[in-house]
């Protein structure tokens, strides 16, 4: 019993860590996007993550790390949580405000709960459903009180960001059994070895066009935060939490992302 409680405790701490890292990422990534093309940012994230996770997985499992069966099982995670989510998130953020992105991310727990119920991963629980809906209303109220701009020029970016929310919600639900069976590091790593490689192919032209020597130190530090903390550190933490608690419980920490985003 104590082991189970300790496991759930570390899961909550991992989810909280992701909320802090990703909450700050809205404003920090926006700083990088002021000087770096969105697809070039996505390329940098994918390149570092693919190399990092490839080394880790090969060191741990040798050739077995890249077994076709494992890659096939994690390919949907790579397509949803890495390729679709990262491309849509960064291009959406480029076209809208950090506050808009944050409040849209606040809808993720609702999407995760709905997808999880439809997939048969969780039962419909009135208390949990009511709690998630009430939390969303509360967070939305905080964001609206802070002030939010409804200019039509943000609409395209908002819709793209909503697409990233739906993709990450699907990734969260689909990732639960994978994280349970393969473990957090293997799940995150293999997802990047599929989705990350796809990003490299798509974003390589933008990265080649980017004038990296003209980028300021501040923008490069912002990029480093997005690459290291928001990618290499946060994704394994997310899978650690997902392997131990329900998808909707992990996703509920997205509400704290909104709070941290408003504080940065």
mmCIF file of C-alpha atoms in Angstrom:
data_model
loop_
_atom_site.group_PDB
_atom_site.id
_atom_site.type_symbol
_atom_site.label_atom_id
_atom_site.label_comp_id
_atom_site.label_asym_id
_atom_site.label_seq_id
_atom_site.Cartn_x
_atom_site.Cartn_y
_atom_site.Cartn_z
ATOM 1 C CA UNK A 1 0.000 0.000 0.000
ATOM 2 C CA UNK A 2 2.810 2.418 0.893
ATOM 3 C CA UNK A 3 4.576 1.608 -2.404
ATOM 4 C CA UNK A 4 1.388 2.343 -4.344
ATOM 5 C CA UNK A 5 0.901 5.635 -2.511
ATOM 6 C CA UNK A 6 4.529 6.583 -3.100
ATOM 7 C CA UNK A 7 4.085 5.817 -6.797
ATOM 8 C CA UNK A 8 1.021 8.028 -7.014
ATOM 9 C CA UNK A 9 2.824 10.753 -5.075
ATOM 10 C CA UNK A 10 5.742 10.802 -7.502
ATOM 11 C CA UNK A 11 3.226 10.784 -10.386
ATOM 12 C CA UNK A 12 1.549 13.914 -9.044
ATOM 13 C CA UNK A 13 4.946 15.572 -8.562
ATOM 14 C CA UNK A 14 5.926 14.660 -12.127
ATOM 15 C CA UNK A 15 2.685 16.089 -13.499
ATOM 16 C CA UNK A 16 3.233 19.231 -11.427
ATOM 17 C CA UNK A 17 6.756 19.541 -12.819
ATOM 18 C CA UNK A 18 5.356 19.354 -16.360
ATOM 19 C CA UNK A 19 2.780 22.028 -15.495
ATOM 20 C CA UNK A 20 5.491 24.399 -14.246
ATOM 21 C CA UNK A 21 7.810 23.785 -17.213
ATOM 22 C CA UNK A 22 5.121 23.951 -19.888
ATOM 23 C CA UNK A 23 3.326 26.837 -18.194
ATOM 24 C CA UNK A 24 6.445 29.004 -18.416
ATOM 25 C CA UNK A 25 7.091 27.790 -21.955
ATOM 26 C CA UNK A 26 4.318 29.919 -23.512
ATOM 27 C CA UNK A 27 6.027 33.209 -22.727
ATOM 28 C CA UNK A 28 9.567 31.884 -23.133
ATOM 29 C CA UNK A 29 8.878 30.242 -26.498
ATOM 30 C CA UNK A 30 7.124 33.427 -27.648
ATOM 31 C CA UNK A 31 10.415 35.233 -26.982
ATOM 32 C CA UNK A 32 12.263 32.793 -29.218
ATOM 33 C CA UNK A 33 9.628 33.118 -31.940
ATOM 34 C CA UNK A 34 10.273 36.853 -32.149
ATOM 35 C CA UNK A 35 13.544 36.018 -33.928
ATOM 36 C CA UNK A 36 13.347 32.369 -35.000
ATOM 37 C CA UNK A 37 10.954 30.795 -37.487
ATOM 38 C CA UNK A 38 8.401 28.484 -35.850
ATOM 39 C CA UNK A 39 9.423 25.466 -37.927
ATOM 40 C CA UNK A 40 13.082 26.143 -37.172
ATOM 41 C CA UNK A 41 12.211 25.997 -33.456
ATOM 42 C CA UNK A 42 10.392 22.701 -34.042
ATOM 43 C CA UNK A 43 13.435 21.381 -35.923
ATOM 44 C CA UNK A 44 15.774 22.252 -33.048
ATOM 45 C CA UNK A 45 13.484 20.556 -30.504
ATOM 46 C CA UNK A 46 13.201 17.426 -32.618
ATOM 47 C CA UNK A 47 16.903 17.204 -33.470
ATOM 48 C CA UNK A 48 18.100 17.387 -29.871
ATOM 49 C CA UNK A 49 15.343 15.066 -28.613
ATOM 50 C CA UNK A 50 15.905 12.428 -31.309
ATOM 51 C CA UNK A 51 19.659 12.335 -30.655
ATOM 52 C CA UNK A 52 19.227 12.330 -26.870
ATOM 53 C CA UNK A 53 16.596 9.598 -26.740
ATOM 54 C CA UNK A 54 18.394 7.470 -29.349
ATOM 55 C CA UNK A 55 21.532 7.436 -27.201
ATOM 56 C CA UNK A 56 19.570 6.672 -24.015
ATOM 57 C CA UNK A 57 17.534 3.852 -25.572
ATOM 58 C CA UNK A 58 20.510 2.234 -27.300
ATOM 59 C CA UNK A 59 22.520 2.392 -24.070
ATOM 60 C CA UNK A 60 19.699 0.749 -22.123
ATOM 61 C CA UNK A 61 18.393 -1.841 -24.572
ATOM 62 C CA UNK A 62 20.929 -2.175 -27.373
ATOM 63 C CA UNK A 63 19.480 -3.253 -30.696
ATOM 64 C CA UNK A 64 16.255 -4.312 -28.979
ATOM 65 C CA UNK A 65 15.488 -0.617 -28.465
ATOM 66 C CA UNK A 66 14.526 -0.266 -32.113
ATOM 67 C CA UNK A 67 12.489 -3.440 -32.515
ATOM 68 C CA UNK A 68 9.844 -2.951 -35.255
ATOM 69 C CA UNK A 69 7.085 -4.057 -32.871
ATOM 70 C CA UNK A 70 8.000 -1.304 -30.408
ATOM 71 C CA UNK A 71 8.227 1.324 -33.130
ATOM 72 C CA UNK A 72 4.838 0.311 -34.540
ATOM 73 C CA UNK A 73 3.256 0.530 -31.110
ATOM 74 C CA UNK A 74 4.663 3.971 -30.355
ATOM 75 C CA UNK A 75 4.251 5.428 -33.863
ATOM 76 C CA UNK A 76 0.725 6.773 -33.108
ATOM 77 C CA UNK A 77 2.165 8.554 -30.055
ATOM 78 C CA UNK A 78 4.877 10.088 -32.205
ATOM 79 C CA UNK A 79 2.374 11.283 -34.775
ATOM 80 C CA UNK A 80 -0.014 12.766 -32.189
ATOM 81 C CA UNK A 81 2.118 13.989 -29.306
ATOM 82 C CA UNK A 82 5.294 14.908 -31.172
ATOM 83 C CA UNK A 83 4.630 15.647 -34.849
ATOM 84 C CA UNK A 84 1.097 17.073 -34.701
ATOM 85 C CA UNK A 85 1.278 18.630 -31.237
ATOM 86 C CA UNK A 86 4.654 20.331 -31.591
ATOM 87 C CA UNK A 87 4.142 21.614 -35.131
ATOM 88 C CA UNK A 88 0.634 22.885 -34.374
ATOM 89 C CA UNK A 89 1.590 24.331 -30.978
ATOM 90 C CA UNK A 90 4.571 26.343 -32.168
ATOM 91 C CA UNK A 91 2.930 27.585 -35.378
ATOM 92 C CA UNK A 92 -0.247 28.436 -33.451
ATOM 93 C CA UNK A 93 1.703 30.300 -30.777
ATOM 94 C CA UNK A 94 3.454 32.290 -33.505
ATOM 95 C CA UNK A 95 0.043 33.513 -34.714
ATOM 96 C CA UNK A 96 -1.697 34.191 -31.401
ATOM 97 C CA UNK A 97 -0.901 35.416 -27.898
ATOM 98 C CA UNK A 98 0.518 33.411 -25.004
ATOM 99 C CA UNK A 99 -2.703 34.083 -23.042
ATOM 100 C CA UNK A 100 -4.880 32.696 -25.829
ATOM 101 C CA UNK A 101 -2.740 29.558 -26.075
ATOM 102 C CA UNK A 102 -2.869 29.068 -22.320
ATOM 103 C CA UNK A 103 -6.654 29.211 -22.056
ATOM 104 C CA UNK A 104 -7.018 26.819 -25.009
ATOM 105 C CA UNK A 105 -4.674 24.374 -23.280
ATOM 106 C CA UNK A 106 -7.074 24.614 -20.340
ATOM 107 C CA UNK A 107 -9.585 22.710 -22.459
ATOM 108 C CA UNK A 108 -7.293 19.675 -22.656
ATOM 109 C CA UNK A 109 -8.510 17.930 -19.455
ATOM 110 C CA UNK A 110 -12.057 17.988 -20.825
ATOM 111 C CA UNK A 111 -10.871 16.494 -24.136
ATOM 112 C CA UNK A 112 -8.789 13.853 -22.365
ATOM 113 C CA UNK A 113 -11.674 12.820 -20.123
ATOM 114 C CA UNK A 114 -14.002 12.550 -23.126
ATOM 115 C CA UNK A 115 -11.494 10.555 -25.221
ATOM 116 C CA UNK A 116 -10.642 8.334 -22.254
ATOM 117 C CA UNK A 117 -14.302 7.483 -21.645
ATOM 118 C CA UNK A 118 -14.920 6.794 -25.344
ATOM 119 C CA UNK A 119 -11.842 4.536 -25.457
ATOM 120 C CA UNK A 120 -12.988 2.633 -22.379
ATOM 121 C CA UNK A 121 -9.923 3.671 -20.355
ATOM 122 C CA UNK A 122 -11.927 5.438 -17.656
ATOM 123 C CA UNK A 123 -15.463 5.227 -16.338
ATOM 124 C CA UNK A 124 -17.744 8.252 -16.299
ATOM 125 C CA UNK A 125 -17.450 9.599 -12.744
ATOM 126 C CA UNK A 126 -19.748 12.466 -11.864
ATOM 127 C CA UNK A 127 -17.471 13.960 -9.211
ATOM 128 C CA UNK A 128 -14.371 13.945 -11.430
ATOM 129 C CA UNK A 129 -16.278 15.294 -14.430
ATOM 130 C CA UNK A 130 -17.828 18.089 -12.383
ATOM 131 C CA UNK A 131 -14.452 18.932 -10.861
ATOM 132 C CA UNK A 132 -12.761 19.207 -14.258
ATOM 133 C CA UNK A 133 -15.544 21.408 -15.647
ATOM 134 C CA UNK A 134 -15.562 23.666 -12.583
ATOM 135 C CA UNK A 135 -11.777 23.991 -12.706
ATOM 136 C CA UNK A 136 -11.957 25.027 -16.353
ATOM 137 C CA UNK A 137 -14.537 27.684 -15.560
ATOM 138 C CA UNK A 138 -12.360 28.978 -12.725
ATOM 139 C CA UNK A 139 -9.200 29.101 -14.822
ATOM 140 C CA UNK A 140 -11.037 30.768 -17.711
ATOM 141 C CA UNK A 141 -12.290 33.386 -15.277
ATOM 142 C CA UNK A 142 -8.754 34.115 -14.069
ATOM 143 C CA UNK A 143 -7.492 34.513 -17.641
ATOM 144 C CA UNK A 144 -10.401 36.737 -18.644
ATOM 145 C CA UNK A 145 -9.897 38.898 -15.566
ATOM 146 C CA UNK A 146 -6.236 39.356 -16.524
ATOM 147 C CA UNK A 147 -7.387 40.602 -19.903
ATOM 148 C CA UNK A 148 -7.537 38.795 -23.233
ATOM 149 C CA UNK A 149 -7.563 40.186 -26.746
ATOM 150 C CA UNK A 150 -10.293 38.951 -29.079
ATOM 151 C CA UNK A 151 -8.820 40.456 -32.246
ATOM 152 C CA UNK A 152 -9.772 38.476 -35.355
ATOM 153 C CA UNK A 153 -6.129 38.254 -36.424
ATOM 154 C CA UNK A 154 -5.625 35.707 -33.624
ATOM 155 C CA UNK A 155 -8.382 33.380 -34.860
ATOM 156 C CA UNK A 156 -6.156 31.338 -37.180
ATOM 157 C CA UNK A 157 -3.564 30.838 -34.455
ATOM 158 C CA UNK A 158 -6.270 29.914 -31.947
ATOM 159 C CA UNK A 159 -7.660 27.224 -34.260
ATOM 160 C CA UNK A 160 -4.189 25.806 -34.886
ATOM 161 C CA UNK A 161 -3.536 25.747 -31.137
ATOM 162 C CA UNK A 162 -6.846 23.962 -30.577
ATOM 163 C CA UNK A 163 -5.653 21.321 -33.041
ATOM 164 C CA UNK A 164 -2.537 20.828 -30.927
ATOM 165 C CA UNK A 165 -4.750 20.420 -27.834
ATOM 166 C CA UNK A 166 -6.801 17.689 -29.512
ATOM 167 C CA UNK A 167 -3.636 15.944 -30.716
ATOM 168 C CA UNK A 168 -2.070 15.981 -27.251
ATOM 169 C CA UNK A 169 -5.301 14.775 -25.671
ATOM 170 C CA UNK A 170 -5.290 11.779 -28.013
ATOM 171 C CA UNK A 171 -1.602 11.239 -27.226
ATOM 172 C CA UNK A 172 -2.333 11.238 -23.500
ATOM 173 C CA UNK A 173 -5.080 8.633 -23.723
ATOM 174 C CA UNK A 174 -3.227 6.410 -26.209
ATOM 175 C CA UNK A 175 -0.029 6.698 -24.178
ATOM 176 C CA UNK A 176 -1.424 5.255 -20.943
ATOM 177 C CA UNK A 177 -1.055 1.531 -21.825
ATOM 178 C CA UNK A 178 2.242 2.142 -23.620
ATOM 179 C CA UNK A 179 3.714 3.925 -20.590
ATOM 180 C CA UNK A 180 2.501 1.118 -18.334
ATOM 181 C CA UNK A 181 4.104 -1.594 -20.488
ATOM 182 C CA UNK A 182 7.299 0.047 -21.770
ATOM 183 C CA UNK A 183 8.019 2.568 -19.033
ATOM 184 C CA UNK A 184 8.278 6.373 -19.188
ATOM 185 C CA UNK A 185 11.691 6.771 -20.832
ATOM 186 C CA UNK A 186 11.123 4.154 -23.532
ATOM 187 C CA UNK A 187 7.658 5.522 -24.304
ATOM 188 C CA UNK A 188 8.860 9.121 -24.635
ATOM 189 C CA UNK A 189 11.998 8.123 -26.514
ATOM 190 C CA UNK A 190 10.334 5.858 -29.056
ATOM 191 C CA UNK A 191 7.622 8.437 -29.695
ATOM 192 C CA UNK A 192 10.336 10.950 -30.586
ATOM 193 C CA UNK A 193 12.151 8.471 -32.800
ATOM 194 C CA UNK A 194 9.022 8.315 -34.975
ATOM 195 C CA UNK A 195 7.356 11.725 -34.690
ATOM 196 C CA UNK A 196 10.646 13.567 -34.217
ATOM 197 C CA UNK A 197 12.141 12.205 -37.417
ATOM 198 C CA UNK A 198 9.001 13.302 -39.284
ATOM 199 C CA UNK A 199 9.428 16.831 -37.883
ATOM 200 C CA UNK A 200 13.048 16.897 -39.060
ATOM 201 C CA UNK A 201 11.963 16.081 -42.600
ATOM 202 C CA UNK A 202 9.210 18.715 -42.609
ATOM 203 C CA UNK A 203 11.098 21.500 -40.841
ATOM 204 C CA UNK A 204 14.585 21.068 -42.351
ATOM 205 C CA UNK A 205 14.066 23.724 -45.086
ATOM 206 C CA UNK A 206 12.983 26.317 -42.493
ATOM 207 C CA UNK A 207 15.972 25.487 -40.284
ATOM 208 C CA UNK A 208 18.306 25.821 -43.266
ATOM 209 C CA UNK A 209 16.869 29.255 -44.132
ATOM 210 C CA UNK A 210 17.125 30.540 -40.563
ATOM 211 C CA UNK A 211 19.978 33.023 -40.002
ATOM 212 C CA UNK A 212 21.149 31.485 -36.741
ATOM 213 C CA UNK A 213 24.152 33.814 -36.320
ATOM 214 C CA UNK A 214 21.805 36.806 -36.286
ATOM 215 C CA UNK A 215 19.723 35.450 -33.382
ATOM 216 C CA UNK A 216 20.284 37.252 -30.061
ATOM 217 C CA UNK A 217 21.533 35.515 -26.941
ATOM 218 C CA UNK A 218 18.162 36.053 -25.265
ATOM 219 C CA UNK A 219 16.305 34.248 -28.032
ATOM 220 C CA UNK A 220 18.865 31.422 -28.002
ATOM 221 C CA UNK A 221 18.417 30.976 -24.241
ATOM 222 C CA UNK A 222 14.663 30.870 -24.776
ATOM 223 C CA UNK A 223 15.156 28.234 -27.460
ATOM 224 C CA UNK A 224 17.400 26.246 -25.109
ATOM 225 C CA UNK A 225 14.653 26.248 -22.463
ATOM 226 C CA UNK A 226 12.121 24.996 -25.010
ATOM 227 C CA UNK A 227 14.474 22.299 -26.280
ATOM 228 C CA UNK A 228 15.904 21.012 -22.993
ATOM 229 C CA UNK A 229 13.281 21.528 -20.298
ATOM 230 C CA UNK A 230 10.051 21.573 -22.329
ATOM 231 C CA UNK A 231 11.091 18.600 -24.462
ATOM 232 C CA UNK A 232 13.868 16.362 -23.127
ATOM 233 C CA UNK A 233 12.902 16.735 -19.446
ATOM 234 C CA UNK A 234 9.131 17.233 -19.549
ATOM 235 C CA UNK A 235 8.088 14.390 -21.873
ATOM 236 C CA UNK A 236 9.570 11.558 -19.722
ATOM 237 C CA UNK A 237 8.061 13.225 -16.630
ATOM 238 C CA UNK A 238 4.685 13.245 -18.360
ATOM 239 C CA UNK A 239 4.924 9.546 -19.168
ATOM 240 C CA UNK A 240 6.034 8.799 -15.608
ATOM 241 C CA UNK A 241 2.833 10.373 -14.339
ATOM 242 C CA UNK A 242 0.761 8.695 -17.049
ATOM 243 C CA UNK A 243 2.079 5.260 -16.131
ATOM 244 C CA UNK A 244 0.787 5.593 -12.561
ATOM 245 C CA UNK A 245 -2.434 7.633 -12.570
ATOM 246 C CA UNK A 246 -5.435 8.037 -14.876
ATOM 247 C CA UNK A 247 -5.072 10.150 -18.045
ATOM 248 C CA UNK A 248 -7.691 12.644 -16.859
ATOM 249 C CA UNK A 249 -5.810 13.116 -13.576
ATOM 250 C CA UNK A 250 -2.574 13.852 -15.446
ATOM 251 C CA UNK A 251 -4.350 16.187 -17.854
ATOM 252 C CA UNK A 252 -5.988 18.087 -14.978
ATOM 253 C CA UNK A 253 -2.594 19.598 -14.214
ATOM 254 C CA UNK A 254 -2.993 21.561 -17.464
ATOM 255 C CA UNK A 255 -5.064 23.983 -15.393
ATOM 256 C CA UNK A 256 -1.925 24.784 -13.413
ATOM 257 C CA UNK A 257 -0.133 25.341 -16.716
ATOM 258 C CA UNK A 258 -2.561 28.175 -17.366
ATOM 259 C CA UNK A 259 -1.883 29.675 -13.943
ATOM 260 C CA UNK A 260 1.903 29.475 -14.349
ATOM 261 C CA UNK A 261 1.602 30.883 -17.874
ATOM 262 C CA UNK A 262 -0.196 33.932 -16.514
ATOM 263 C CA UNK A 263 2.476 34.429 -13.847
ATOM 264 C CA UNK A 264 5.495 34.364 -16.189
#
